[in-house]
Amino acid sequence: MIRVESAHDQVNVAKVYEANQEQVFQYWDELGVEERRRLLAQIATIDFQEFRRLAGHITQTESDDEEGSSLLRPAEMIPLATTPLQLQERARARAAGVESLRNGEVGIFLVAGGQGTRLGFEGPKGCFPLLPISGATLFQHFAEKILALKRLYKKSMPWFIMTSQANDEETRSFFRSNRNFGLPTSDIYFQPQAMLPVIDPRYGKILMASKSELLLSPNGHGGSIRVMQESRDTLEKYGTKFLFYHQVDNPLVEMADPVFLGYHILRDSQFSSKAVAKQVPEEKVGLFCLDGETTRVVEYSEIGEVEQNEREEDGRLTFRAGNIACHVVSTEFVAPDDSAEPFVMPYHIARKAVTFLRDGEEVTGTDPNSVRFESFIFDVLPRTRNPVVLEADRAREFAPVKNAEGADSPASSRQALISLWAEWLEAAGIEVPRDENGQPKNRIEISPLVADSQEQLTAALEEWDLDPSKTIHLR
Ligand code: UTP
């Protein structure tokens, strides 16, 4: 066993040996004092008990993921409101949501700990300059939405931002250098999620990123549940009853949507989700399903061919409630009092191609050469009371930035923003010039500080004199 001075380090080193992972000290003799300190500090952040449980069950976890889906039914989804009765129910939900917002019961929880590999942007995804005219970042756009909410409801609102070890410092310093985009520092809570070692599946051994660094990956967006649990005191301080959960990649998110909150409240739910209707059977989206009596998200790879293609009489897909990872979470569920047993999230494994160090040389994989462990927030569903699934209009609420180009890219996301704003302008009586494909001819950008809904824009426009034949930038 390697020799270390402090009792704290000795305990951590012993954990490494107990887990049969002593190869992580393979380069120990070559390391300087500072590098040794860094390696030990990194090791100290790892929950080895959890890691051993996961690494020991790789095959079992995989077969869990492929559980049969023969007894599936579509989960109930509250449809987009069209009938008078639905509109009435929606209005009741909105009123309940507005009341909760006015009472200051709502906090915002942003998950921004992902690695954004598909986008390939250097830096945290929230720092991506997305807005069509100003080039404002995703973080700024969300901050402005929150500022607008605070002005509207006149309540302070905690904003939890889950980062990861890889992007925490950069995220914080980005907010610092932008003076939190006008939000008070005391209302923003950065919290890095836990990281877990990436392993070589052939030997079950932790891979090294360098001689003094393990290869780690964030533990999935399900890591947010632990962060919420750890934020119990803050939630109590604000009197937060509901957390509005959203992802960093969707600028169209209807932040703290009162209708969504209201359904959650009126149906006494602990975990609510927004869904958009899946359009074609092949679309790769997780679906809200009933498995027996339990609601859960079934991944696209898990769903059978029959279910995938089944259609209703009107031609719509039967299994169509596509998960867009926007939720309301009751704090009484995630952060009950101290005495409650904290629940443990299940893990899934992902195989990815990574670069790592083997015998002092960098090895770059093109085929998946590693296994990592991720938990998914929607895995709480089977444990929650009255889960609500509310349909959202895809064009108005969902345009994620995932890829560098093509579908779900910055270009498609910008286009969706422009289309939404054009629709708002037209509803306010402004004639928006459109091209032969029906797309707005000019770029449009409306800061949430001016308006973050069609109604707000109509009211705001009384003070503006717009020339719709030009680029429209309201801020
Ligand atoms: P994605 O599943 O799109 O993953 O995350 P990603 O890491 O951002 O991107 P790729 O797959 O590497 O291209 C969906 C949301 O969940 C957050 C992301 O930041 C994003 O808001 N997330 C994901 C975390 O906060 N932590 C994680 O460990 C994974």
Coordinates of C-alpha atoms and ligand atoms in Angstrom, one line a residue:
M1 CA 0.0 0.0 0.0
I2 CA 1.3 3.5 -0.8
R3 CA 2.3 5.5 2.3
V4 CA 0.5 8.8 3.0
E5 CA 0.8 11.1 6.0
S6 CA -2.6 12.2 7.2
A7 CA -5.1 9.9 8.8
H8 CA -7.7 11.3 6.4
D9 CA -5.6 10.3 3.3
Q10 CA -4.9 6.9 4.9
V11 CA -8.6 6.1 5.1
N12 CA -9.2 7.1 1.5
V13 CA -6.2 5.1 0.3
A14 CA -7.5 2.1 2.2
K15 CA -10.9 2.5 0.4
V16 CA -9.1 2.3 -3.0
Y17 CA -7.3 -0.9 -2.0
E18 CA -10.5 -2.4 -0.6
A19 CA -12.1 -1.8 -3.9
N20 CA -9.2 -3.5 -5.7
Q21 CA -8.4 -0.3 -7.6
E22 CA -4.8 0.2 -6.5
Q23 CA -3.8 0.6 -10.2
V24 CA -4.8 4.3 -9.7
F25 CA -1.5 4.7 -7.8
Q26 CA 0.5 3.1 -10.7
Y27 CA 2.4 6.4 -11.3
W28 CA 2.7 7.4 -7.7
D29 CA 6.5 7.3 -7.6
E30 CA 6.7 9.6 -10.6
L31 CA 4.4 12.3 -9.1
G32 CA 5.4 15.5 -7.4
V33 CA 4.0 16.7 -4.1
E34 CA 1.3 18.8 -5.8
E35 CA 0.2 16.1 -8.2
R36 CA 0.0 13.6 -5.3
R37 CA -2.1 16.0 -3.4
R38 CA -4.5 16.5 -6.4
L39 CA -4.9 12.8 -6.8
L40 CA -5.7 12.2 -3.2
A41 CA -8.1 15.2 -3.2
Q42 CA -9.9 13.7 -6.2
I43 CA -10.1 10.3 -4.6
A44 CA -11.6 11.8 -1.5
T45 CA -14.6 13.0 -3.5
I46 CA -15.6 9.5 -4.6
D47 CA -18.2 7.5 -2.9
F48 CA -16.4 4.1 -3.1
Q49 CA -19.2 2.2 -1.5
E50 CA -21.5 3.3 -4.2
F51 CA -18.9 2.7 -6.9
R52 CA -18.2 -0.9 -5.7
R53 CA -21.9 -1.7 -5.7
L54 CA -22.2 -0.4 -9.3
A55 CA -19.0 -1.9 -10.7
G56 CA -19.9 -5.2 -9.2
H57 CA -23.2 -5.3 -11.0
I58 CA -22.4 -4.1 -14.5
T59 CA -24.0 -7.1 -16.1
Q60 CA -27.0 -7.0 -13.8
T61 CA -27.5 -3.3 -14.4
E62 CA -27.5 -3.9 -18.2
S63 CA -30.1 -6.6 -18.0
D64 CA -32.2 -4.4 -15.8
D65 CA -32.1 -1.8 -18.5
E66 CA -33.4 -4.2 -21.0
E67 CA -36.4 -5.3 -18.9
G68 CA -39.3 -6.5 -21.0
S69 CA -42.0 -4.0 -21.9
S70 CA -44.8 -6.4 -22.8
L71 CA -47.4 -5.0 -20.3
L72 CA -47.1 -1.4 -21.2
R73 CA -49.9 1.0 -21.7
P74 CA -49.7 4.7 -22.5
A75 CA -49.6 6.9 -19.4
E76 CA -52.4 9.4 -19.0
M77 CA -51.4 12.7 -20.6
I78 CA -53.4 15.9 -20.0
P79 CA -53.9 17.0 -23.6
L80 CA -53.4 20.5 -25.0
A81 CA -56.6 22.3 -24.1
T82 CA -59.1 22.8 -26.9
T83 CA -62.6 22.0 -25.6
P84 CA -64.4 24.5 -23.3
L85 CA -64.1 22.0 -20.4
Q86 CA -60.4 21.6 -20.9
L87 CA -59.9 25.3 -21.2
Q88 CA -61.8 25.8 -17.9
E89 CA -59.7 23.2 -16.2
R90 CA -56.6 24.8 -17.5
A91 CA -57.7 28.2 -16.2
R92 CA -58.2 26.7 -12.7
A93 CA -54.8 25.2 -12.9
R94 CA -53.3 28.5 -13.9
A95 CA -55.0 30.2 -10.9
A96 CA -53.6 27.6 -8.5
G97 CA -50.1 28.0 -10.0
V98 CA -50.2 31.8 -9.9
E99 CA -51.3 31.7 -6.2
S100 CA -48.3 29.5 -5.4
L101 CA -45.9 31.8 -7.2
R102 CA -47.4 34.8 -5.4
N103 CA -46.9 33.0 -2.1
G104 CA -43.2 32.5 -3.0
E105 CA -43.5 28.7 -2.9
V106 CA -41.6 28.1 -6.1
G107 CA -37.8 27.7 -6.7
I108 CA -36.0 27.0 -10.0
F109 CA -33.6 24.0 -10.5
L110 CA -31.4 24.0 -13.5
V111 CA -29.4 20.9 -14.4
A112 CA -26.2 22.1 -16.1
G113 CA -23.7 19.4 -15.1
G114 CA -23.6 17.6 -18.5
Q115 CA -20.6 17.4 -20.7
G116 CA -22.3 18.6 -23.9
T117 CA -20.1 16.3 -26.0
R118 CA -22.4 16.3 -29.0
L119 CA -22.5 20.1 -29.3
G120 CA -18.7 20.2 -29.0
F121 CA -18.6 23.7 -27.5
E122 CA -15.6 24.6 -25.3
G123 CA -17.0 25.4 -21.9
P124 CA -20.3 25.0 -20.1
K125 CA -23.3 24.7 -22.4
G126 CA -25.0 27.5 -20.6
C127 CA -22.3 29.8 -21.9
F128 CA -23.2 29.1 -25.5
P129 CA -24.2 32.3 -27.3
L130 CA -27.5 31.3 -28.6
L131 CA -29.9 34.2 -28.9
P132 CA -30.4 35.2 -32.6
I133 CA -29.5 38.9 -32.5
S134 CA -27.7 39.8 -29.3
G135 CA -25.8 36.5 -29.1
A136 CA -26.8 36.3 -25.4
T137 CA -26.1 33.0 -23.8
L138 CA -28.5 30.4 -22.5
F139 CA -27.6 31.3 -18.9
Q140 CA -28.4 34.9 -19.6
H141 CA -31.7 34.0 -21.2
F142 CA -32.8 31.9 -18.2
A143 CA -31.6 34.5 -15.8
E144 CA -33.8 37.1 -17.6
K145 CA -36.8 34.7 -17.4
I146 CA -36.3 34.4 -13.7
L147 CA -35.8 38.2 -13.3
A148 CA -39.1 38.7 -15.1
L149 CA -40.9 36.2 -12.9
K150 CA -39.5 37.9 -9.8
R151 CA -40.8 41.3 -11.0
L152 CA -44.2 39.8 -11.8
Y153 CA -44.7 37.9 -8.6
K154 CA -42.7 40.2 -6.3
K155 CA -41.1 37.3 -4.5
S156 CA -37.6 36.1 -4.1
M157 CA -36.9 32.8 -5.8
P158 CA -33.9 30.6 -5.2
W159 CA -32.2 29.4 -8.4
F160 CA -30.3 26.1 -8.0
I161 CA -27.8 25.5 -10.7
M162 CA -26.4 22.0 -10.7
T163 CA -22.9 21.9 -12.2
S164 CA -20.2 19.2 -12.3
Q165 CA -16.6 19.2 -11.1
A166 CA -15.7 19.7 -14.8
N167 CA -17.6 23.0 -15.3
D168 CA -18.3 24.3 -11.8
E169 CA -15.6 26.9 -11.6
E170 CA -16.1 28.2 -15.1
T171 CA -19.9 28.4 -14.6
R172 CA -19.5 30.4 -11.3
S173 CA -16.9 32.8 -12.8
F174 CA -19.1 33.3 -15.9
F175 CA -21.9 34.4 -13.6
R176 CA -19.5 36.6 -11.5
S177 CA -18.1 38.4 -14.5
N178 CA -21.7 39.1 -15.7
R179 CA -22.9 40.2 -12.3
N180 CA -25.4 37.4 -12.2
F181 CA -27.2 39.1 -15.0
G182 CA -28.9 41.3 -12.5
L183 CA -30.0 38.6 -10.0
P184 CA -28.9 38.8 -6.4
T185 CA -25.9 36.6 -5.6
S186 CA -27.7 35.4 -2.5
D187 CA -30.5 33.8 -4.5
I188 CA -28.2 31.7 -6.7
Y189 CA -27.0 28.3 -5.4
F190 CA -24.3 26.5 -7.5
Q191 CA -23.9 22.9 -6.5
P192 CA -21.6 20.4 -8.3
Q193 CA -23.1 17.0 -8.7
A194 CA -21.3 13.9 -7.7
M195 CA -18.8 12.3 -10.1
L196 CA -18.2 8.6 -10.5
P197 CA -15.2 6.8 -12.0
V198 CA -15.2 5.6 -15.6
I199 CA -14.1 2.0 -15.9
D200 CA -12.6 -0.5 -18.3
P201 CA -15.4 -3.0 -18.6
R202 CA -13.0 -5.9 -19.4
Y203 CA -11.3 -5.7 -16.0
G204 CA -13.6 -3.6 -13.9
K205 CA -10.8 -1.2 -13.3
I206 CA -10.9 2.6 -13.0
L207 CA -9.4 4.4 -16.0
M208 CA -6.9 7.2 -15.6
A209 CA -7.2 10.6 -17.4
S210 CA -3.5 11.4 -16.6
K211 CA -0.9 10.1 -14.2
S212 CA -2.4 12.0 -11.3
E213 CA -6.1 12.1 -12.3
L214 CA -8.8 9.4 -12.5
L215 CA -11.2 9.5 -15.4
L216 CA -14.5 10.6 -13.8
S217 CA -17.9 11.5 -15.2
P218 CA -20.9 13.2 -13.7
N219 CA -23.5 10.8 -12.3
G220 CA -26.3 11.8 -14.6
H221 CA -29.1 14.3 -14.2
G222 CA -30.6 12.0 -11.6
G223 CA -27.7 13.4 -9.4
S224 CA -30.0 16.3 -9.0
I225 CA -32.1 14.4 -6.5
R226 CA -29.2 14.2 -4.1
V227 CA -28.5 17.9 -4.6
M228 CA -32.1 18.7 -3.8
Q229 CA -31.8 16.5 -0.7
E230 CA -28.7 18.3 0.3
S231 CA -30.4 21.7 -0.2
R232 CA -33.0 21.0 2.4
D233 CA -32.0 23.9 4.6
T234 CA -32.1 26.4 1.8
L235 CA -35.5 25.1 0.6
E236 CA -36.8 25.5 4.1
K237 CA -35.4 29.0 4.4
Y238 CA -37.3 30.2 1.3
G239 CA -40.4 28.1 2.2
T240 CA -40.0 26.4 -1.2
K241 CA -42.7 23.8 -1.8
F242 CA -42.1 23.2 -5.5
L243 CA -39.0 23.1 -7.6
F244 CA -39.4 23.8 -11.3
Y245 CA -36.7 21.6 -12.9
H246 CA -35.4 22.3 -16.4
Q247 CA -32.4 21.5 -18.6
V248 CA -29.7 23.9 -19.8
D249 CA -30.3 23.1 -23.5
N250 CA -33.9 24.3 -24.0
P251 CA -34.3 28.1 -24.4
L252 CA -38.0 27.6 -25.1
V253 CA -38.7 26.4 -21.6
E254 CA -41.8 28.1 -20.1
M255 CA -40.1 28.9 -16.8
A256 CA -42.2 28.1 -13.8
D257 CA -45.3 27.8 -16.0
P258 CA -48.2 28.5 -13.7
V259 CA -50.5 26.1 -15.5
F260 CA -48.0 23.2 -15.1
L261 CA -47.5 24.1 -11.4
G262 CA -51.3 24.4 -10.9
Y263 CA -51.9 20.9 -12.3
H264 CA -49.2 19.6 -10.0
I265 CA -50.9 21.2 -7.0
L266 CA -54.5 20.5 -7.9
R267 CA -53.7 16.8 -8.5
D268 CA -51.7 16.5 -5.3
S269 CA -48.7 15.3 -7.3
Q270 CA -45.2 14.9 -6.1
F271 CA -43.5 14.8 -9.5
S272 CA -45.0 16.2 -12.7
S273 CA -43.6 16.1 -16.2
K274 CA -44.2 17.9 -19.5
A275 CA -44.4 15.8 -22.6
V276 CA -44.6 16.5 -26.3
A277 CA -46.5 14.3 -28.8
K278 CA -44.1 12.0 -30.6
Q279 CA -44.6 12.4 -34.4
V280 CA -43.1 9.4 -36.0
P281 CA -42.5 5.9 -34.6
E282 CA -38.8 6.1 -35.1
E283 CA -38.3 9.3 -33.1
K284 CA -35.7 8.7 -30.4
V285 CA -37.5 10.0 -27.3
G286 CA -38.3 8.4 -23.9
L287 CA -42.1 7.8 -23.4
F288 CA -44.3 8.1 -20.4
C289 CA -45.9 4.7 -20.0
L290 CA -47.9 2.7 -17.4
D291 CA -46.1 -0.4 -16.4
G292 CA -48.8 -2.2 -14.5
E293 CA -50.1 0.6 -12.3
T294 CA -46.7 2.4 -12.2
T295 CA -45.8 5.4 -14.4
R296 CA -42.3 5.3 -15.8
V297 CA -40.3 6.5 -18.7
V298 CA -39.6 3.8 -21.2
E299 CA -36.5 4.5 -23.4
Y300 CA -36.9 4.4 -27.1
S301 CA -34.6 1.4 -27.3
E302 CA -36.8 -0.5 -24.8
I303 CA -40.2 -0.1 -26.5
G304 CA -41.5 -3.0 -28.5
E305 CA -42.1 -2.7 -32.3
V306 CA -45.9 -3.2 -31.8
E307 CA -46.2 -0.4 -29.3
Q308 CA -43.9 1.8 -31.3
N309 CA -46.2 1.6 -34.3
E310 CA -49.6 1.4 -32.7
R311 CA -52.0 4.2 -33.6
E312 CA -55.3 5.6 -32.4
E313 CA -58.4 5.8 -34.6
D314 CA -57.5 9.3 -35.5
G315 CA -54.0 8.3 -36.7
R316 CA -52.0 9.6 -33.7
L317 CA -49.4 7.3 -32.2
T318 CA -50.9 5.5 -29.1
F319 CA -47.6 5.7 -27.3
R320 CA -46.7 9.3 -27.9
A321 CA -46.1 11.1 -24.6
G322 CA -42.4 12.1 -25.2
N323 CA -40.4 13.2 -22.3
I324 CA -38.8 16.7 -22.6
A325 CA -37.2 16.6 -19.1
C326 CA -39.2 19.5 -17.6
H327 CA -40.6 18.7 -14.2
V328 CA -42.2 20.0 -11.1
V329 CA -40.9 18.3 -8.0
S330 CA -42.4 18.6 -4.5
T331 CA -39.9 19.3 -1.9
E332 CA -41.8 17.3 0.6
F333 CA -40.9 14.3 -1.6
V334 CA -37.2 14.9 -2.2
A335 CA -36.3 16.7 1.0
P336 CA -38.5 15.4 3.8
D337 CA -37.2 15.8 7.3
D338 CA -34.0 14.4 8.7
S339 CA -35.6 11.2 9.9
A340 CA -36.7 10.1 6.5
E341 CA -34.5 7.5 4.8
P342 CA -33.0 9.1 1.7
F343 CA -33.7 7.0 -1.3
V344 CA -31.0 5.9 -3.7
M345 CA -31.3 6.4 -7.4
P346 CA -30.9 3.4 -9.6
Y347 CA -28.1 3.6 -12.2
H348 CA -27.8 2.8 -15.9
I349 CA -24.6 2.1 -17.7
A350 CA -23.4 3.9 -20.8
R351 CA -20.6 2.7 -23.0
K352 CA -18.6 5.5 -24.6
A353 CA -15.4 6.0 -26.5
V354 CA -12.9 7.9 -24.3
T355 CA -9.3 8.8 -24.2
F356 CA -7.4 7.5 -21.3
L357 CA -3.9 6.6 -20.1
R358 CA -2.6 3.1 -20.3
D359 CA 1.0 2.3 -19.3
G360 CA 1.9 5.9 -19.6
E361 CA 0.5 6.2 -23.2
E362 CA -2.7 8.0 -24.3
V363 CA -5.2 5.6 -25.8
T364 CA -8.0 7.1 -27.9
G365 CA -11.0 4.9 -28.5
T366 CA -13.3 5.2 -31.5
D367 CA -15.5 2.3 -30.5
P368 CA -16.9 2.4 -26.9
N369 CA -14.1 1.4 -24.7
S370 CA -15.4 2.4 -21.3
V371 CA -18.4 2.2 -19.0
R372 CA -19.8 5.0 -17.0
F373 CA -22.7 5.1 -14.5
E374 CA -25.6 7.5 -14.9
S375 CA -28.8 8.0 -13.0
F376 CA -31.9 9.6 -14.6
I377 CA -34.2 11.9 -12.8
F378 CA -37.3 10.2 -14.2
D379 CA -36.4 7.1 -12.3
V380 CA -38.1 8.6 -9.3
L381 CA -41.4 8.3 -11.0
P382 CA -42.4 4.8 -9.7
R383 CA -42.0 6.1 -6.1
T384 CA -44.0 9.3 -6.5
R385 CA -47.6 10.0 -5.6
N386 CA -50.0 11.0 -8.5
P387 CA -47.5 11.7 -11.2
V388 CA -48.9 14.2 -13.7
V389 CA -48.0 14.3 -17.4
L390 CA -49.0 17.5 -19.1
E391 CA -48.8 17.8 -22.9
A392 CA -46.9 20.8 -24.2
D393 CA -46.9 22.3 -27.6
R394 CA -43.5 21.3 -29.1
A395 CA -43.2 24.3 -31.4
R396 CA -43.7 26.7 -28.4
E397 CA -41.9 24.9 -25.7
F398 CA -39.2 22.6 -26.9
A399 CA -36.2 23.3 -29.1
P400 CA -33.1 21.8 -27.4
V401 CA -29.5 22.5 -28.4
K402 CA -27.9 19.1 -28.5
N403 CA -25.9 18.8 -31.7
A404 CA -23.5 21.1 -33.6
E405 CA -25.6 21.0 -36.8
G406 CA -28.9 19.7 -38.2
A407 CA -31.8 18.7 -35.9
D408 CA -31.6 20.0 -32.3
S409 CA -28.8 22.3 -33.1
P410 CA -28.2 26.0 -32.3
A411 CA -29.6 26.9 -35.8
S412 CA -32.8 24.9 -35.3
S413 CA -33.2 26.2 -31.8
R414 CA -32.8 29.9 -32.9
Q415 CA -35.3 29.3 -35.7
A416 CA -37.8 28.0 -33.1
L417 CA -37.3 31.1 -31.0
I418 CA -37.8 33.4 -34.0
S419 CA -41.0 31.5 -35.0
L420 CA -42.4 31.7 -31.5
W421 CA -41.7 35.4 -31.2
A422 CA -43.2 36.0 -34.7
E423 CA -46.4 34.2 -33.5
W424 CA -46.6 36.5 -30.5
L425 CA -46.1 39.6 -32.6
E426 CA -48.8 38.5 -35.0
A427 CA -51.2 37.8 -32.1
A428 CA -50.5 41.4 -31.0
G429 CA -51.5 42.6 -34.4
I430 CA -48.1 43.2 -36.0
E431 CA -47.7 41.9 -39.5
V432 CA -44.5 39.9 -39.7
P433 CA -43.1 39.5 -43.2
R434 CA -42.6 35.9 -44.1
D435 CA -40.7 34.1 -46.9
E436 CA -42.1 31.6 -49.4
N437 CA -41.7 28.8 -46.8
G438 CA -43.7 30.7 -44.3
Q439 CA -40.7 31.5 -42.1
P440 CA -40.2 35.0 -40.8
K441 CA -38.0 37.0 -43.2
N442 CA -36.1 38.9 -40.6
R443 CA -34.5 38.0 -37.4
I444 CA -36.5 38.6 -34.2
E445 CA -35.4 38.7 -30.6
I446 CA -37.5 39.6 -27.5
S447 CA -35.8 39.6 -24.1
P448 CA -37.9 38.0 -21.4
L449 CA -37.4 41.3 -19.6
V450 CA -39.7 42.9 -22.2
A451 CA -42.1 40.0 -22.5
D452 CA -42.0 36.3 -21.8
S453 CA -45.5 35.4 -23.1
Q454 CA -47.8 36.4 -25.8
E455 CA -50.0 38.3 -23.4
Q456 CA -47.1 40.2 -21.9
L457 CA -45.9 41.2 -25.4
T458 CA -49.3 42.5 -26.4
A459 CA -49.3 44.7 -23.3
A460 CA -45.7 45.8 -23.7
L461 CA -46.2 46.7 -27.3
E462 CA -48.4 49.6 -26.4
E463 CA -45.2 51.4 -25.5
W464 CA -43.2 50.5 -28.7
D465 CA -43.4 51.8 -32.2
L466 CA -42.2 48.9 -34.3
D467 CA -41.3 48.7 -37.9
P468 CA -42.1 45.1 -38.8
S469 CA -40.2 45.3 -42.1
K470 CA -36.9 45.4 -40.2
T471 CA -35.1 43.2 -37.7
I472 CA -37.0 43.3 -34.4
H473 CA -35.0 43.4 -31.3
L474 CA -36.8 44.2 -28.1
R475 CA -34.8 44.6 -24.9
Ligands
UTP1 P1 -27.8 15.4 -22.0 O1 -28.4 14.0 -21.8 O2 -28.2 16.1 -23.3 O3 -26.3 15.2 -21.9 O4 -28.2 16.3 -20.8 P2 -25.1 16.3 -22.0 O5 -24.0 15.8 -21.2 O6 -25.5 17.7 -21.8 O7 -24.7 16.2 -23.6 P3 -24.0 15.1 -24.4 O8 -24.8 13.9 -24.3 O9 -22.6 14.9 -23.8 O10 -23.9 15.6 -25.8 C1 -29.5 16.7 -20.5 C2 -29.5 17.7 -19.4 O11 -29.0 17.1 -18.2 C3 -27.9 17.8 -17.7 C4 -27.3 18.5 -18.9 O12 -26.5 19.6 -18.4 C5 -28.5 18.9 -19.6 O13 -29.1 20.1 -19.0 N1 -27.0 16.7 -17.1 C6 -26.7 15.6 -17.8 C7 -26.4 17.0 -15.9 O14 -26.7 18.0 -15.3 N2 -25.6 16.0 -15.4 C8 -25.3 14.9 -16.0 O15 -24.5 14.1 -15.4 C9 -25.8 14.7 -17.3

